């Protein structure tokens, strides 16, 4: 099984993924950004988001498929997918069942979290700039995922609820 944690920056994907991993024996984490970081070196063409590269989408899906073949436990994937065609392309290529979960927080809380993030302060403006695309994607995301409001719910509690339902 693949547990795909979707949501915009600041929604709690990474923190929830780590908490969920700790609660699920035999689970593993995979961050598709690593595929994007690799492709930035190999493709070496300017792009504002590596998700635009068809290679990223294909390699992300195939990497997930191979990891699911390698490991028996659930694979937790924290990754924002705000373009419906990209999500559909990746999900249709996956060979294991996907539990698509949208972590949602109110915009005011998202801004607060992004501005408070000292770990990746350099990405602050880029993340703030992408809040609009999240708001635009929200209607179809709500239809395609299980929505969990993280505005006032700690990641540990969110993860415990997900783990209980698996």
Short mmCIF file of N, CA and C in Angstrom, two decimals:
data_model
loop_
_atom_site.label_atom_id
_atom_site.label_comp_id
_atom_site.label_asym_id
_atom_site.label_seq_id
_atom_site.Cartn_x
_atom_site.Cartn_y
_atom_site.Cartn_z
N UNK A 1 0.84 -1.19 0.00
CA UNK A 1 0.00 0.00 0.00
C UNK A 1 0.88 1.24 0.00
N UNK A 2 0.40 2.26 -0.69
CA UNK A 2 1.07 3.56 -0.73
C UNK A 2 0.17 4.55 0.00
N UNK A 3 0.75 5.25 0.95
CA UNK A 3 0.03 6.32 1.65
C UNK A 3 0.62 7.62 1.14
N UNK A 4 -0.12 8.29 0.25
CA UNK A 4 0.35 9.53 -0.37
C UNK A 4 -0.20 10.70 0.42
N UNK A 5 0.70 11.43 1.09
CA UNK A 5 0.31 12.61 1.84
C UNK A 5 0.49 13.83 0.95
N UNK A 6 -0.60 14.38 0.51
CA UNK A 6 -0.61 15.53 -0.37
C UNK A 6 -0.95 16.78 0.44
N UNK A 7 -0.73 17.92 -0.13
CA UNK A 7 -1.04 19.18 0.53
C UNK A 7 0.01 20.20 0.17
N UNK A 8 -0.29 21.43 0.42
CA UNK A 8 0.66 22.48 0.08
C UNK A 8 1.72 22.60 1.17
N UNK A 9 2.65 23.48 0.94
CA UNK A 9 3.74 23.70 1.89
C UNK A 9 3.17 24.24 3.19
N UNK A 10 3.61 23.64 4.29
CA UNK A 10 3.13 24.06 5.60
C UNK A 10 1.95 23.26 6.11
N UNK A 11 1.42 22.34 5.30
CA UNK A 11 0.27 21.55 5.73
C UNK A 11 0.66 20.45 6.72
N UNK A 12 1.93 20.10 6.76
CA UNK A 12 2.40 19.09 7.71
C UNK A 12 2.74 17.75 7.11
N UNK A 13 3.00 17.69 5.81
CA UNK A 13 3.27 16.42 5.15
C UNK A 13 4.50 15.71 5.71
N UNK A 14 5.62 16.40 5.78
CA UNK A 14 6.87 15.78 6.22
C UNK A 14 6.79 15.35 7.67
N UNK A 15 6.29 16.21 8.52
CA UNK A 15 6.19 15.89 9.95
C UNK A 15 5.22 14.74 10.17
N UNK A 16 4.08 14.77 9.50
CA UNK A 16 3.10 13.70 9.63
C UNK A 16 3.67 12.39 9.10
N UNK A 17 4.41 12.45 7.99
CA UNK A 17 5.01 11.25 7.42
C UNK A 17 5.98 10.60 8.41
N UNK A 18 6.80 11.40 9.07
CA UNK A 18 7.74 10.86 10.06
C UNK A 18 7.00 10.24 11.23
N UNK A 19 5.96 10.90 11.69
CA UNK A 19 5.16 10.37 12.80
C UNK A 19 4.47 9.06 12.39
N UNK A 20 3.93 9.03 11.20
CA UNK A 20 3.24 7.85 10.70
C UNK A 20 4.21 6.68 10.55
N UNK A 21 5.38 6.97 10.03
CA UNK A 21 6.42 5.94 9.87
C UNK A 21 6.76 5.31 11.22
N UNK A 22 6.85 6.12 12.25
CA UNK A 22 7.16 5.60 13.60
C UNK A 22 6.04 4.72 14.14
N UNK A 23 4.81 4.95 13.70
CA UNK A 23 3.66 4.19 14.19
C UNK A 23 3.39 2.90 13.42
N UNK A 24 3.94 2.80 12.21
CA UNK A 24 3.65 1.65 11.36
C UNK A 24 4.87 0.76 11.21
N UNK A 25 4.94 -0.33 11.95
CA UNK A 25 6.07 -1.25 11.81
C UNK A 25 6.17 -1.75 10.36
N UNK A 26 7.36 -1.79 9.85
CA UNK A 26 7.58 -2.28 8.49
C UNK A 26 7.32 -1.24 7.41
N UNK A 27 6.95 -0.04 7.79
CA UNK A 27 6.71 1.01 6.80
C UNK A 27 8.03 1.66 6.39
N UNK A 28 7.98 2.35 5.27
CA UNK A 28 9.15 3.07 4.76
C UNK A 28 8.71 4.42 4.23
N UNK A 29 9.64 5.36 4.22
CA UNK A 29 9.40 6.70 3.69
C UNK A 29 10.09 6.85 2.34
N UNK A 30 9.44 7.55 1.43
CA UNK A 30 10.07 7.92 0.16
C UNK A 30 9.65 9.33 -0.18
N UNK A 31 10.63 10.19 -0.38
CA UNK A 31 10.36 11.58 -0.77
C UNK A 31 10.73 11.74 -2.24
N UNK A 32 9.74 11.91 -3.13
CA UNK A 32 10.01 12.05 -4.55
C UNK A 32 10.86 13.27 -4.93
N UNK A 33 11.05 14.18 -3.98
CA UNK A 33 11.94 15.31 -4.28
C UNK A 33 13.34 14.82 -4.61
N UNK A 34 13.74 13.68 -4.06
CA UNK A 34 15.08 13.16 -4.35
C UNK A 34 15.23 12.86 -5.83
N UNK A 35 14.17 12.41 -6.47
CA UNK A 35 14.19 12.17 -7.92
C UNK A 35 14.38 13.51 -8.63
N UNK A 36 13.68 14.53 -8.18
CA UNK A 36 13.81 15.85 -8.78
C UNK A 36 15.20 16.43 -8.61
N UNK A 37 15.80 16.26 -7.42
CA UNK A 37 17.15 16.77 -7.19
C UNK A 37 18.14 16.09 -8.13
N UNK A 38 17.98 14.79 -8.31
CA UNK A 38 18.85 14.05 -9.23
C UNK A 38 18.67 14.56 -10.66
N UNK A 39 17.44 14.72 -11.09
CA UNK A 39 17.18 15.15 -12.47
C UNK A 39 17.68 16.57 -12.74
N UNK A 40 17.67 17.42 -11.73
CA UNK A 40 18.19 18.79 -11.92
C UNK A 40 19.66 18.73 -12.35
N UNK A 41 20.40 17.77 -11.84
CA UNK A 41 21.81 17.61 -12.20
C UNK A 41 21.94 17.00 -13.59
N UNK A 42 21.14 15.97 -13.87
CA UNK A 42 21.26 15.23 -15.12
C UNK A 42 20.67 15.99 -16.31
N UNK A 43 19.45 16.50 -16.16
CA UNK A 43 18.81 17.21 -17.26
C UNK A 43 19.43 18.59 -17.44
N UNK A 44 19.72 19.25 -16.34
CA UNK A 44 20.44 20.52 -16.36
C UNK A 44 19.81 21.56 -17.29
N UNK A 45 18.49 21.63 -17.28
CA UNK A 45 17.76 22.66 -18.03
C UNK A 45 16.99 23.50 -17.02
N UNK A 46 16.92 24.80 -17.24
CA UNK A 46 16.18 25.62 -16.27
C UNK A 46 14.69 25.29 -16.27
N UNK A 47 14.17 25.09 -15.07
CA UNK A 47 12.75 24.84 -14.89
C UNK A 47 12.40 25.30 -13.47
N UNK A 48 11.24 25.91 -13.32
CA UNK A 48 10.88 26.42 -11.99
C UNK A 48 10.36 25.31 -11.07
N UNK A 49 9.97 24.17 -11.63
CA UNK A 49 9.45 23.06 -10.84
C UNK A 49 9.75 21.77 -11.59
N UNK A 50 10.52 20.88 -10.98
CA UNK A 50 10.90 19.65 -11.67
C UNK A 50 9.70 18.75 -11.97
N UNK A 51 8.56 18.99 -11.36
CA UNK A 51 7.37 18.20 -11.68
C UNK A 51 6.94 18.39 -13.13
N UNK A 52 7.38 19.48 -13.76
CA UNK A 52 7.03 19.72 -15.16
C UNK A 52 7.74 18.74 -16.10
N UNK A 53 8.83 18.15 -15.64
CA UNK A 53 9.54 17.19 -16.49
C UNK A 53 8.80 15.86 -16.52
N UNK A 54 8.43 15.37 -17.69
CA UNK A 54 7.82 14.04 -17.77
C UNK A 54 8.71 12.97 -17.13
N UNK A 55 10.01 13.14 -17.21
CA UNK A 55 10.93 12.17 -16.60
C UNK A 55 10.74 12.09 -15.09
N UNK A 56 10.48 13.23 -14.45
CA UNK A 56 10.26 13.20 -13.00
C UNK A 56 9.02 12.37 -12.67
N UNK A 57 7.95 12.60 -13.41
CA UNK A 57 6.72 11.88 -13.12
C UNK A 57 6.88 10.38 -13.37
N UNK A 58 7.51 10.02 -14.49
CA UNK A 58 7.72 8.61 -14.81
C UNK A 58 8.66 7.94 -13.81
N UNK A 59 9.76 8.59 -13.49
CA UNK A 59 10.72 8.00 -12.56
C UNK A 59 10.18 7.93 -11.14
N UNK A 60 9.37 8.90 -10.76
CA UNK A 60 8.75 8.86 -9.43
C UNK A 60 7.84 7.64 -9.34
N UNK A 61 6.99 7.44 -10.33
CA UNK A 61 6.08 6.30 -10.31
C UNK A 61 6.87 4.99 -10.33
N UNK A 62 7.86 4.89 -11.18
CA UNK A 62 8.61 3.64 -11.27
C UNK A 62 9.44 3.38 -10.01
N UNK A 63 9.98 4.42 -9.42
CA UNK A 63 10.72 4.24 -8.17
C UNK A 63 9.79 3.72 -7.08
N UNK A 64 8.61 4.30 -6.99
CA UNK A 64 7.63 3.83 -6.00
C UNK A 64 7.26 2.37 -6.28
N UNK A 65 7.03 2.03 -7.54
CA UNK A 65 6.71 0.64 -7.87
C UNK A 65 7.82 -0.31 -7.44
N UNK A 66 9.05 0.07 -7.71
CA UNK A 66 10.18 -0.79 -7.34
C UNK A 66 10.33 -0.89 -5.82
N UNK A 67 10.13 0.21 -5.12
CA UNK A 67 10.23 0.17 -3.66
C UNK A 67 9.13 -0.71 -3.07
N UNK A 68 7.95 -0.66 -3.64
CA UNK A 68 6.86 -1.52 -3.16
C UNK A 68 7.15 -3.00 -3.42
N UNK A 69 7.86 -3.29 -4.51
CA UNK A 69 8.28 -4.68 -4.77
C UNK A 69 9.35 -5.11 -3.79
N UNK A 70 10.21 -4.17 -3.41
CA UNK A 70 11.34 -4.48 -2.53
C UNK A 70 10.90 -4.65 -1.08
N UNK A 71 9.97 -3.82 -0.63
CA UNK A 71 9.52 -3.83 0.75
C UNK A 71 8.07 -4.29 0.82
N UNK A 72 7.76 -5.01 1.88
CA UNK A 72 6.39 -5.51 2.04
C UNK A 72 5.47 -4.50 2.73
N UNK A 73 6.02 -3.66 3.60
CA UNK A 73 5.20 -2.75 4.39
C UNK A 73 4.71 -1.55 3.59
N UNK A 74 3.88 -0.73 4.21
CA UNK A 74 3.37 0.47 3.53
C UNK A 74 4.50 1.44 3.18
N UNK A 75 4.33 2.11 2.06
CA UNK A 75 5.28 3.15 1.63
C UNK A 75 4.59 4.49 1.82
N UNK A 76 5.20 5.36 2.61
CA UNK A 76 4.65 6.68 2.91
C UNK A 76 5.33 7.69 2.02
N UNK A 77 4.53 8.43 1.25
CA UNK A 77 5.05 9.37 0.27
C UNK A 77 4.50 10.77 0.56
N UNK A 78 5.33 11.64 1.16
CA UNK A 78 4.87 13.02 1.39
C UNK A 78 5.27 13.89 0.19
N UNK A 79 4.29 14.27 -0.62
CA UNK A 79 4.61 15.05 -1.82
C UNK A 79 3.41 15.84 -2.29
N UNK A 80 3.62 17.12 -2.52
CA UNK A 80 2.58 17.99 -3.08
C UNK A 80 2.40 17.69 -4.56
N UNK A 81 1.18 17.44 -4.95
CA UNK A 81 0.82 17.34 -6.36
C UNK A 81 -0.39 18.25 -6.56
N UNK A 82 -0.17 19.41 -7.15
CA UNK A 82 -1.22 20.40 -7.31
C UNK A 82 -1.76 20.48 -8.74
N UNK A 83 -1.17 19.72 -9.65
CA UNK A 83 -1.66 19.68 -11.02
C UNK A 83 -2.33 18.33 -11.25
N UNK A 84 -3.61 18.39 -11.53
CA UNK A 84 -4.39 17.16 -11.67
C UNK A 84 -3.82 16.20 -12.72
N UNK A 85 -3.41 16.69 -13.90
CA UNK A 85 -2.85 15.75 -14.89
C UNK A 85 -1.59 15.04 -14.37
N UNK A 86 -0.78 15.72 -13.58
CA UNK A 86 0.43 15.11 -13.03
C UNK A 86 0.05 14.02 -12.03
N UNK A 87 -0.90 14.32 -11.16
CA UNK A 87 -1.35 13.34 -10.18
C UNK A 87 -1.92 12.11 -10.89
N UNK A 88 -2.76 12.35 -11.87
CA UNK A 88 -3.39 11.24 -12.59
C UNK A 88 -2.35 10.40 -13.33
N UNK A 89 -1.36 11.06 -13.91
CA UNK A 89 -0.29 10.34 -14.63
C UNK A 89 0.48 9.43 -13.67
N UNK A 90 0.86 9.96 -12.53
CA UNK A 90 1.63 9.19 -11.56
C UNK A 90 0.78 8.08 -10.96
N UNK A 91 -0.40 8.43 -10.46
CA UNK A 91 -1.25 7.43 -9.79
C UNK A 91 -1.64 6.30 -10.75
N UNK A 92 -1.88 6.61 -12.02
CA UNK A 92 -2.28 5.56 -12.96
C UNK A 92 -1.13 4.61 -13.27
N UNK A 93 0.10 5.03 -13.03
CA UNK A 93 1.27 4.17 -13.27
C UNK A 93 1.64 3.33 -12.05
N UNK A 94 1.04 3.61 -10.91
CA UNK A 94 1.38 2.88 -9.68
C UNK A 94 0.68 1.52 -9.67
N UNK A 95 1.40 0.51 -9.21
CA UNK A 95 0.86 -0.85 -9.22
C UNK A 95 0.35 -1.30 -7.85
N UNK A 96 0.54 -0.50 -6.83
CA UNK A 96 0.02 -0.83 -5.50
C UNK A 96 -1.15 0.11 -5.20
N UNK A 97 -2.05 -0.30 -4.33
CA UNK A 97 -3.17 0.58 -3.97
C UNK A 97 -2.65 1.87 -3.31
N UNK A 98 -3.31 2.98 -3.65
CA UNK A 98 -2.90 4.29 -3.12
C UNK A 98 -3.99 4.81 -2.20
N UNK A 99 -3.59 5.19 -1.01
CA UNK A 99 -4.48 5.93 -0.11
C UNK A 99 -4.05 7.38 -0.21
N UNK A 100 -4.84 8.18 -0.89
CA UNK A 100 -4.51 9.58 -1.16
C UNK A 100 -5.12 10.44 -0.06
N UNK A 101 -4.25 11.07 0.71
CA UNK A 101 -4.70 11.90 1.83
C UNK A 101 -4.24 13.33 1.61
N UNK A 102 -5.18 14.24 1.67
CA UNK A 102 -4.87 15.67 1.55
C UNK A 102 -4.82 16.27 2.95
N UNK A 103 -3.65 16.75 3.33
CA UNK A 103 -3.51 17.47 4.60
C UNK A 103 -3.80 18.93 4.30
N UNK A 104 -4.80 19.46 4.95
CA UNK A 104 -5.27 20.82 4.68
C UNK A 104 -5.16 21.67 5.94
N UNK A 105 -4.74 22.91 5.75
CA UNK A 105 -4.76 23.89 6.84
C UNK A 105 -5.25 25.21 6.26
N UNK A 106 -5.86 26.02 7.12
CA UNK A 106 -6.32 27.34 6.69
C UNK A 106 -5.13 28.17 6.20
N UNK A 107 -5.40 29.07 5.26
CA UNK A 107 -4.32 29.86 4.66
C UNK A 107 -3.53 30.65 5.69
N UNK A 108 -4.21 31.23 6.65
CA UNK A 108 -3.51 32.01 7.69
C UNK A 108 -2.50 31.13 8.44
N UNK A 109 -2.89 29.91 8.74
CA UNK A 109 -2.00 28.97 9.44
C UNK A 109 -0.86 28.52 8.53
N UNK A 110 -1.16 28.31 7.26
CA UNK A 110 -0.10 27.94 6.31
C UNK A 110 0.97 29.02 6.23
N UNK A 111 0.53 30.27 6.12
CA UNK A 111 1.47 31.39 6.06
C UNK A 111 2.30 31.45 7.34
N UNK A 112 1.65 31.27 8.48
CA UNK A 112 2.38 31.29 9.75
C UNK A 112 3.46 30.21 9.79
N UNK A 113 3.10 29.01 9.37
CA UNK A 113 4.04 27.89 9.40
C UNK A 113 5.20 28.11 8.42
N UNK A 114 4.89 28.58 7.23
CA UNK A 114 5.93 28.81 6.23
C UNK A 114 6.91 29.88 6.72
N UNK A 115 6.37 30.95 7.28
CA UNK A 115 7.24 32.04 7.75
C UNK A 115 8.04 31.63 8.98
N UNK A 116 7.56 30.67 9.75
CA UNK A 116 8.27 30.23 10.96
C UNK A 116 9.29 29.13 10.67
N UNK A 117 9.29 28.59 9.47
CA UNK A 117 10.19 27.48 9.14
C UNK A 117 11.62 27.98 9.00
N UNK A 118 12.43 27.68 10.00
CA UNK A 118 13.84 28.12 9.99
C UNK A 118 14.72 27.12 9.25
N UNK A 119 14.25 25.88 9.06
CA UNK A 119 15.05 24.86 8.40
C UNK A 119 15.29 25.16 6.94
N UNK A 120 14.26 25.60 6.23
CA UNK A 120 14.39 25.89 4.81
C UNK A 120 13.92 27.32 4.53
N UNK A 121 14.53 28.25 5.20
CA UNK A 121 14.14 29.66 5.08
C UNK A 121 14.30 30.17 3.65
N UNK A 122 15.24 29.62 2.91
CA UNK A 122 15.47 30.05 1.53
C UNK A 122 14.31 29.76 0.60
N UNK A 123 13.48 28.81 0.98
CA UNK A 123 12.33 28.43 0.15
C UNK A 123 11.06 29.18 0.55
N UNK A 124 11.18 30.08 1.51
CA UNK A 124 10.01 30.78 2.07
C UNK A 124 9.15 31.43 0.99
N UNK A 125 9.72 32.28 0.16
CA UNK A 125 8.93 33.01 -0.83
C UNK A 125 8.34 32.08 -1.88
N UNK A 126 9.11 31.09 -2.30
CA UNK A 126 8.63 30.13 -3.29
C UNK A 126 7.39 29.42 -2.75
N UNK A 127 7.45 29.03 -1.48
CA UNK A 127 6.31 28.35 -0.86
C UNK A 127 5.10 29.26 -0.73
N UNK A 128 5.34 30.50 -0.32
CA UNK A 128 4.23 31.46 -0.22
C UNK A 128 3.60 31.71 -1.59
N UNK A 129 4.43 31.78 -2.62
CA UNK A 129 3.93 32.01 -3.98
C UNK A 129 3.05 30.87 -4.47
N UNK A 130 3.23 29.67 -3.92
CA UNK A 130 2.46 28.51 -4.37
C UNK A 130 1.15 28.30 -3.62
N UNK A 131 0.85 29.17 -2.67
CA UNK A 131 -0.42 29.04 -1.96
C UNK A 131 -1.61 29.28 -2.88
N UNK A 132 -1.43 30.14 -3.87
CA UNK A 132 -2.52 30.41 -4.82
C UNK A 132 -2.85 29.16 -5.65
N UNK A 133 -1.81 28.46 -6.12
CA UNK A 133 -2.07 27.26 -6.92
C UNK A 133 -2.76 26.18 -6.07
N UNK A 134 -2.44 26.16 -4.77
CA UNK A 134 -3.13 25.23 -3.88
C UNK A 134 -4.61 25.58 -3.78
N UNK A 135 -4.92 26.86 -3.59
CA UNK A 135 -6.32 27.27 -3.49
C UNK A 135 -7.07 26.93 -4.78
N UNK A 136 -6.40 27.09 -5.92
CA UNK A 136 -7.04 26.77 -7.20
C UNK A 136 -7.26 25.27 -7.36
N UNK A 137 -6.36 24.46 -6.81
CA UNK A 137 -6.46 23.00 -6.93
C UNK A 137 -7.39 22.38 -5.89
N UNK A 138 -7.69 23.13 -4.85
CA UNK A 138 -8.44 22.59 -3.72
C UNK A 138 -9.76 21.91 -4.09
N UNK A 139 -10.57 22.47 -5.01
CA UNK A 139 -11.83 21.78 -5.33
C UNK A 139 -11.63 20.35 -5.86
N UNK A 140 -10.74 20.16 -6.82
CA UNK A 140 -10.55 18.81 -7.34
C UNK A 140 -9.78 17.92 -6.36
N UNK A 141 -8.89 18.52 -5.56
CA UNK A 141 -8.19 17.74 -4.56
C UNK A 141 -9.16 17.17 -3.52
N UNK A 142 -10.12 18.00 -3.11
CA UNK A 142 -11.12 17.54 -2.14
C UNK A 142 -11.92 16.34 -2.68
N UNK A 143 -12.13 16.33 -4.01
CA UNK A 143 -12.88 15.23 -4.63
C UNK A 143 -12.04 13.97 -4.80
N UNK A 144 -10.71 14.10 -4.86
CA UNK A 144 -9.88 12.94 -5.17
C UNK A 144 -9.14 12.38 -3.96
N UNK A 145 -9.26 13.02 -2.80
CA UNK A 145 -8.50 12.59 -1.63
C UNK A 145 -9.37 12.61 -0.38
N UNK A 146 -8.89 11.90 0.60
CA UNK A 146 -9.46 12.00 1.95
C UNK A 146 -8.84 13.25 2.56
N UNK A 147 -9.65 14.18 3.02
CA UNK A 147 -9.16 15.46 3.55
C UNK A 147 -9.07 15.40 5.07
N UNK A 148 -7.90 15.78 5.57
CA UNK A 148 -7.71 15.88 7.02
C UNK A 148 -7.26 17.30 7.33
N UNK A 149 -8.02 17.99 8.16
CA UNK A 149 -7.69 19.36 8.52
C UNK A 149 -6.60 19.35 9.59
N UNK A 150 -5.48 19.96 9.27
CA UNK A 150 -4.33 20.00 10.19
C UNK A 150 -4.15 21.38 10.83
N UNK A 151 -5.11 22.26 10.63
CA UNK A 151 -4.97 23.64 11.12
C UNK A 151 -4.67 23.67 12.61
N UNK A 152 -5.41 22.93 13.38
CA UNK A 152 -5.23 22.94 14.84
C UNK A 152 -4.94 21.55 15.40
N UNK A 153 -4.63 20.60 14.52
CA UNK A 153 -4.37 19.24 14.96
C UNK A 153 -2.89 18.93 14.81
N UNK A 154 -2.23 18.55 15.89
CA UNK A 154 -0.80 18.23 15.82
C UNK A 154 -0.54 17.04 14.89
N UNK A 155 0.62 17.03 14.26
CA UNK A 155 0.98 15.98 13.31
C UNK A 155 0.90 14.59 13.95
N UNK A 156 1.29 14.47 15.21
CA UNK A 156 1.25 13.17 15.88
C UNK A 156 -0.18 12.64 15.94
N UNK A 157 -1.13 13.53 16.19
CA UNK A 157 -2.53 13.13 16.25
C UNK A 157 -3.07 12.78 14.86
N UNK A 158 -2.66 13.54 13.86
CA UNK A 158 -3.06 13.25 12.48
C UNK A 158 -2.54 11.88 12.08
N UNK A 159 -1.25 11.63 12.36
CA UNK A 159 -0.64 10.35 12.02
C UNK A 159 -1.32 9.19 12.74
N UNK A 160 -1.66 9.38 14.01
CA UNK A 160 -2.33 8.33 14.77
C UNK A 160 -3.68 7.99 14.16
N UNK A 161 -4.41 9.01 13.69
CA UNK A 161 -5.70 8.77 13.05
C UNK A 161 -5.55 8.01 11.74
N UNK A 162 -4.52 8.37 10.96
CA UNK A 162 -4.28 7.67 9.69
C UNK A 162 -3.90 6.22 9.97
N UNK A 163 -2.98 6.01 10.91
CA UNK A 163 -2.52 4.66 11.24
C UNK A 163 -3.67 3.77 11.70
N UNK A 164 -4.56 4.35 12.48
CA UNK A 164 -5.71 3.60 13.00
C UNK A 164 -6.62 3.12 11.85
N UNK A 165 -6.72 3.92 10.81
CA UNK A 165 -7.62 3.60 9.70
C UNK A 165 -6.99 2.70 8.64
N UNK A 166 -5.69 2.45 8.73
CA UNK A 166 -5.04 1.61 7.71
C UNK A 166 -5.36 0.15 7.92
#
